[in-house]
Structure formats: structure tokens, C-alpha cells
XYZ file of C-alpha atoms in Angstrom:
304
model
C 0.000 0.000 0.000
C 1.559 3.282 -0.842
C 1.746 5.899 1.580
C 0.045 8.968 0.697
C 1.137 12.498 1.174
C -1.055 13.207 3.769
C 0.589 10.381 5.819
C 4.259 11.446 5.205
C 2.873 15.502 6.599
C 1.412 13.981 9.767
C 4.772 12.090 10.585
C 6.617 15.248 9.983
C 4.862 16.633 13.087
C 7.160 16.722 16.008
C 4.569 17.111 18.453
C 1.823 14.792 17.604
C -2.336 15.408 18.306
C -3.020 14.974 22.007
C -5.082 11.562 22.971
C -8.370 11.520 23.537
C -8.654 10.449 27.087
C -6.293 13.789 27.361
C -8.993 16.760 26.150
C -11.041 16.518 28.752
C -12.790 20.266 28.915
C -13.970 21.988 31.743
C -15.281 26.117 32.275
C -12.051 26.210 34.991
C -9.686 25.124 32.340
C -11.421 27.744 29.713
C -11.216 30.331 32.567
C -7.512 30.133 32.808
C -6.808 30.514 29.307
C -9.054 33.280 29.064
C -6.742 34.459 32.136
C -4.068 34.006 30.708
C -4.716 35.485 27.410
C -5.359 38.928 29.219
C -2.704 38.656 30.989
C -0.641 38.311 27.941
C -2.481 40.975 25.766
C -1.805 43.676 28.830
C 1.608 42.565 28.664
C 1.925 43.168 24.983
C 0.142 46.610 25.153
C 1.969 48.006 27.829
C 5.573 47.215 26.447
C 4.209 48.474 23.444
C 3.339 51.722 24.981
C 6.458 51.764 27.172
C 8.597 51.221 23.409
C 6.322 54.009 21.318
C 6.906 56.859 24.242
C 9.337 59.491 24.599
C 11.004 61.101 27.821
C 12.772 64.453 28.153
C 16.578 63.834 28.596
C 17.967 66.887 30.481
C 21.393 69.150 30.483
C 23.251 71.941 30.889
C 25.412 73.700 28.081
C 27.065 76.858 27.988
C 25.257 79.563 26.284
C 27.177 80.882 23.408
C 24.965 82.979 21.647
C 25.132 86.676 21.563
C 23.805 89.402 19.420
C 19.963 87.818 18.660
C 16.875 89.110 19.318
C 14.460 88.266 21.982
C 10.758 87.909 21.277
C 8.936 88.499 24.508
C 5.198 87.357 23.987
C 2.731 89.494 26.148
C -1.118 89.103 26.888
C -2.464 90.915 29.731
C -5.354 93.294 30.996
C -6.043 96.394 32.320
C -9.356 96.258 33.477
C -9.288 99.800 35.016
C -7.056 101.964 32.663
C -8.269 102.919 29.249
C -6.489 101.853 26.605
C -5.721 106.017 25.851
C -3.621 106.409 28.758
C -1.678 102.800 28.356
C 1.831 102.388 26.842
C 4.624 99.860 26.691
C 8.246 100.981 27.047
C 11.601 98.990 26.325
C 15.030 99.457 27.628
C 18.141 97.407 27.177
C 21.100 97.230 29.377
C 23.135 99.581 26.822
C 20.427 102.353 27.684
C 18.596 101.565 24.149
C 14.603 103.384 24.851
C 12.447 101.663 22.356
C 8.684 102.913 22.425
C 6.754 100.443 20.477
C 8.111 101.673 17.044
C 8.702 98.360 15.833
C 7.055 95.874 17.701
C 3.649 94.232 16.734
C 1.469 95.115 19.943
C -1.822 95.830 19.744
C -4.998 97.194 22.229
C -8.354 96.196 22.879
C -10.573 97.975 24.151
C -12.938 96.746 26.711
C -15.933 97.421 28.678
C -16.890 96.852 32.162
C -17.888 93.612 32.008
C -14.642 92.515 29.910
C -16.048 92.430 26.424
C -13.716 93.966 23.768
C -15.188 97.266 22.448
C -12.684 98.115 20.021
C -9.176 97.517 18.666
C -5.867 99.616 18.083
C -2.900 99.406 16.955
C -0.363 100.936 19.475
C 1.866 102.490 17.104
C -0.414 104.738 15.930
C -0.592 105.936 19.793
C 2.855 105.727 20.294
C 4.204 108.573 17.641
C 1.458 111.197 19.646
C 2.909 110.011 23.157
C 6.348 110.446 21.639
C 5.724 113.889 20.284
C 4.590 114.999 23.749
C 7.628 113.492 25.342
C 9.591 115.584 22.728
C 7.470 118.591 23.322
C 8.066 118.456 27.135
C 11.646 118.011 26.877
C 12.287 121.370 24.775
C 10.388 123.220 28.016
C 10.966 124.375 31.140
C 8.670 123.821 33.733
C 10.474 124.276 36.824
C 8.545 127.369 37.954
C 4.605 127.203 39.180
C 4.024 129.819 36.481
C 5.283 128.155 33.460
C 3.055 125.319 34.310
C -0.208 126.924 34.772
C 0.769 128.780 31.401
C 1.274 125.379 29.772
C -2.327 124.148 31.565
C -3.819 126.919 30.107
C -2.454 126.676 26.449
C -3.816 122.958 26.233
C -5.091 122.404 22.709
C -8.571 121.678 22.143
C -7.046 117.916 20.446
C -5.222 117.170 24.039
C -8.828 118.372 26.324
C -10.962 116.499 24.125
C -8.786 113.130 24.741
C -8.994 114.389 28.741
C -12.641 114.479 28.249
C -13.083 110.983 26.018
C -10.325 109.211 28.739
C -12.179 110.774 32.063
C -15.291 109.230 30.295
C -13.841 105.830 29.798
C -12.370 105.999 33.521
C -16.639 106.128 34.532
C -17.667 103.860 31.974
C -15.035 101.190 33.976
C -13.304 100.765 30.569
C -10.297 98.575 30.919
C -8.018 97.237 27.787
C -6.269 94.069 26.667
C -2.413 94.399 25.797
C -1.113 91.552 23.373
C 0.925 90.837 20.856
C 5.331 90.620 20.468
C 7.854 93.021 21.793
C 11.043 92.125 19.847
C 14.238 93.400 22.480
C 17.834 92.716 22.119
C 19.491 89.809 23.756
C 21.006 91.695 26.484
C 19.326 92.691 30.225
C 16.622 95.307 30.260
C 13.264 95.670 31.207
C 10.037 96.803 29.566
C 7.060 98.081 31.445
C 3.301 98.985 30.508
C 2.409 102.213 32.303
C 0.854 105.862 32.309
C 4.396 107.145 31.579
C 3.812 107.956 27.749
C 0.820 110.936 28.699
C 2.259 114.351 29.299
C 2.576 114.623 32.860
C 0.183 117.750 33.231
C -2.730 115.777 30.860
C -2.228 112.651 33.423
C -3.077 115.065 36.611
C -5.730 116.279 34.993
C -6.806 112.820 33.780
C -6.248 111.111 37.266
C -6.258 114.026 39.580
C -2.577 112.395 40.878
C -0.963 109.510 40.934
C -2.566 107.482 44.137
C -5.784 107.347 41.912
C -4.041 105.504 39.016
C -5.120 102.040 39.740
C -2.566 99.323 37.556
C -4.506 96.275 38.575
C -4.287 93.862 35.805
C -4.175 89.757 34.963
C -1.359 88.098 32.919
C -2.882 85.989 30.360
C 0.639 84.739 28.737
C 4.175 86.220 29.052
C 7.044 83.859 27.244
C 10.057 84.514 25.972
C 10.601 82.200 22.660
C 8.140 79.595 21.268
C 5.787 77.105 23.662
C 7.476 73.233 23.284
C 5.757 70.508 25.299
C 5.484 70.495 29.177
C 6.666 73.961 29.082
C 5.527 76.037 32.485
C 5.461 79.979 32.303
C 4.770 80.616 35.761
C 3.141 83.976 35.320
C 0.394 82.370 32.950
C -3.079 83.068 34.197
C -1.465 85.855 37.131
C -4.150 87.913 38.875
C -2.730 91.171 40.623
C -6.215 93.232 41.847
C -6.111 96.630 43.918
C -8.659 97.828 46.000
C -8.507 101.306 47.710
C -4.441 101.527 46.850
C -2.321 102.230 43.775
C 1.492 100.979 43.353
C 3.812 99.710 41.075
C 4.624 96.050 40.477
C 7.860 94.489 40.015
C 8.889 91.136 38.462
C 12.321 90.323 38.443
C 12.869 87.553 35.544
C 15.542 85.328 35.725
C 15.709 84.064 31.578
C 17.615 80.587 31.308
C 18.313 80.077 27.535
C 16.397 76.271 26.283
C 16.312 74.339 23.194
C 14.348 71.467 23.032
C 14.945 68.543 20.880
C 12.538 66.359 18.769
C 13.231 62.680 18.032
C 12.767 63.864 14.506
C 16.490 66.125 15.261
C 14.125 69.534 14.841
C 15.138 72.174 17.363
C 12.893 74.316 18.788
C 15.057 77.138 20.634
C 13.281 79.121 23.425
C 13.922 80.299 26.910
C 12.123 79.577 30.394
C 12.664 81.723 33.405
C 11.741 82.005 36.741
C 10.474 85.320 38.403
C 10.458 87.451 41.503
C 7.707 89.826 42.371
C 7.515 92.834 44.581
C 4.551 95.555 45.265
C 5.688 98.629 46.107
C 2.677 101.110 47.466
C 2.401 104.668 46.570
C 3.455 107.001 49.560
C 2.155 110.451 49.942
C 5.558 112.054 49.078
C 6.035 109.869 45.995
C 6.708 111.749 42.947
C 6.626 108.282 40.607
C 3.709 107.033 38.606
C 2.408 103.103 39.238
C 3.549 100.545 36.429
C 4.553 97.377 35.822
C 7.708 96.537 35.049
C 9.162 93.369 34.083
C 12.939 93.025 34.806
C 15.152 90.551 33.050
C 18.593 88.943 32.701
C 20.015 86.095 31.099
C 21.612 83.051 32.942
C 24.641 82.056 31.325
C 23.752 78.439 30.491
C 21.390 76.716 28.419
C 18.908 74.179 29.042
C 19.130 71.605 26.908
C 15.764 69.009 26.656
């Protein structure tokens, strides 16, 4: 009798078809493979996971780079100054005084409930402010006469922006700053303040500095492009004054990062840490309130 090819596959098995007295079923014996094939497929999933994820590896370089730019991104509110009387001032370490000519920030207005009322761009604010600066500078007002000459030679453009801010100031207006301030790479500060009105139109306006209330809420501040896990611990900062006026101070501590993809992309940023101090108006103050933000550069960089 030949032997057919069916015969010669079966012998080729190594580990030949279990007896029948040997499959005996039961539901405990099911149970356990079912068992046992979770156990398995969790197994398999979770080294799967565990092999697809990433972690941050981190160090410490030095920081070699000089000369750049620095893009500070701001988002905050005002919700009792106008955005008339509000303007943002940078200065560098060198003594560099940039007013907004050639940064990207804009103003919204908003009412008393928060809602945004109007937009403008702060550049077009910025050349008035700086042509009152300018026309202050080339005057003397030292003596009490000069400056109720100058009070009384106000043109009817300046009172009618005292009479549209003092209306804003009893509407409750507030305003919403946002947008990029592009500074050098050096320490400076910038701050967002009264300081751009002629100082006679802001006593008029305010009636002195005590009344000029900066309360406000930080919606962002970074300094560089948002990678994952970043924390900008000034995000979502409320600062609210009631029956005071002052000036804040954050001192920002700016520690160069780049962070690094799997796919080699680098994404170079910067984190920092801050300090803050409140510093109360005092009845022989001659300052108006702000907020200025203070920064340096550490001389490392973080490396992620």
C-alpha cells in the first residue's frame, strides 16, 4: 500500500495530536486561558506603549549665543485703565529706549464687564505720546508759572482726549495688551504704564498719581516659542487693587532652552523664573504706578 502524502505531513509533526482520554474540557480550564490570554495581551500593550513613548533627557550647556533678538510674547489686561492712557516701554542694558516703534502690539478695548469694544494698533498711539515726550523736553517747567501757562495753552485735540479718557475711567473701561515686543538679547526691562501721557494731561486725567489704579491679569508672558510640558509661571497671574495704587515688580531670571525632537528639529526658546515685589504709593512719591518686568540672562542653556 503506498503511503500517501497526507501520511508522510502527519509524521513530519514533532509534536503529535493529544489523545483523547487527554482533552477533557472543563469552564475552569477555559477560565484560565481566558486568564491568561489577558494577561498576555496587557503585557503586549503596555511594552508596546512603554517602546512608542518618549522622555525628556535633560542638560546643561554653555550659552554661546550673543547678538539675537528676543521675542517676549505678552497678553495681559487692564481692566481699570483705558487703553488712551496705556503704553509699553523697552530698555536694554546699553540704555537703548524703544517705544513700540517696531514691535507688533496691539490694544483692545474693553468694557466693564470685559467684552472687547474696540481695537488699536499701538503704534499709531505711540508717535502722539512720543511727540509729547519731545514737546516736554524742549520746556521748562520748573517754575509754578510756566506750568499753569502750559495748563492753560492745552489744545482743544489734548482736552478732548482728557474728556473721552475721564469718560472711559466712569464707563469702567479697561483694555487688553497683546501681541510681540522684539528686544535685544542683552538685560533690560520693559514696562506697561501711564508714563507715555504728558505729565500735566495725566493730573488732569487722574487728579494724581494714588488714583491711578494698575490692577491687571497676565494671560501669557514667554520669551521664545511654547514646546511641550513647558511652564510659564506667570500664565493666568491675577494682581487686583482695592482702595491703593502701586507699582509692580517682576524680576525675571531668563535661562536660555532648546528642546529637541526625536525627529532632530530644534525648537530654541527660553524659560525663566520670576520674583515679584509691590511697592505702594506714599504720599511724598513723585513716581507714577507701572509694571515693570525686569530681566537677565543666565549664562547656560537648558538643553531638553
Amino acid at each position: 500500500m503506498g503511503v500517501t502524502l497526507k501520511q508522510v505531513i502527519k509524521n513530519l509533526d514533532a509534536f503529535p495530536r493529544a489523545e483523547e482520554h487527554l482533552l477533557h474540557k472543563t469552564q475552569s480550564g477555559a477560565l484560565v486561558s481566558v486568564i491568561g490570554i489577558v494577561i498576555m495581551a496587557t503585557l503586549f500593550l503596555h511594552e508596546l506603549g512603554y517602546y512608542l513613548s518618549t522622555y525628556t533627557v535633560h542638560q546643561m550647556s554653555v550659552d554661546l549665543k550673543r547678538g539675537e533678538n528676543l521675542p517676549i510674547h505678552i497678553n495681559m489686561t487692564f481692566p481699570s485703565l483705558p487703553c488712551d492712557v496705556l503704553s509699553v516701554d523697552a530698555i536694554d542694558m546699553s540704555g537703548k529706549h524703544e517705544v513700540d516703534l517696531d514691535t507688533n502690539i496691539w490694544k483692545l478695548r474693553l468694557n466693564s464687564y470685559g467684552h472687547i469694544i474696540g481695537t488699536e494698533y499701538i503704534s499709531d498711539l505711540v508717535e502722539k505720546e512720543h511727540t509729547h515726550h519731545k514737546h516736554d523736553h524742549d520746556k521748562d517747567h520748573h517754575e509754578d508759572s510756566e506750568q499753569k501757562i502750559h495748563l492753560q495753552t492745552l489744545d482743544e485735540s489734548t482736552e478732548n482726549t482728557i474728556k473721552k479718557v475721564k469718560q472711559a475711567l466712569t464707563d469702567g473701561e479697561g483694555c487688553r495688551v497683546y501681541g510681540t515686543l522684539d528686544v535685544q538679547r542683552v538685560a533690560g526691562n520693559f514696562h506697561i504704564s501711564v508714563h507715555g501721557l504728558n505729565i500735566y494731561v495725566a493730573q488732569m486725567i487722574f487728579g494724581g498719581a494714588k488714583n491711578v489704579n494698575v490692577s491687571h491679569i497676565i494671560h501669557d508672558l514667554s520669551f521664545g516659542p511654547e514646546y511641550p510640558g513647558i511652564h510659564n509661571p506667570l500664565d493666568d497671574t491675577t494682581r487686583i487693587l482695592h482702595d491703593t495704587s502701586g507699582t509692580f515688580k517682576y524680576y525675571i531670571k531668563v535661562v536660555p532652552t532648546e528642546y529637541r525632537y526625536i525627529s532632530k528639529e530644534v525648537v530654541p526658546t527660553n524659560q525663566f523664573s520670576v520674583t515679584e515685589y509691590f511697592s505702594p504709593m506714599k504720599d511724598h512719591d513723585r513716581t507714577w504706578p507701572g509694571c515693570f518686568y525686569s530681566f537677565v540672562f543666565e549664562v547656560g542653556v537648558f538643553l531638553g
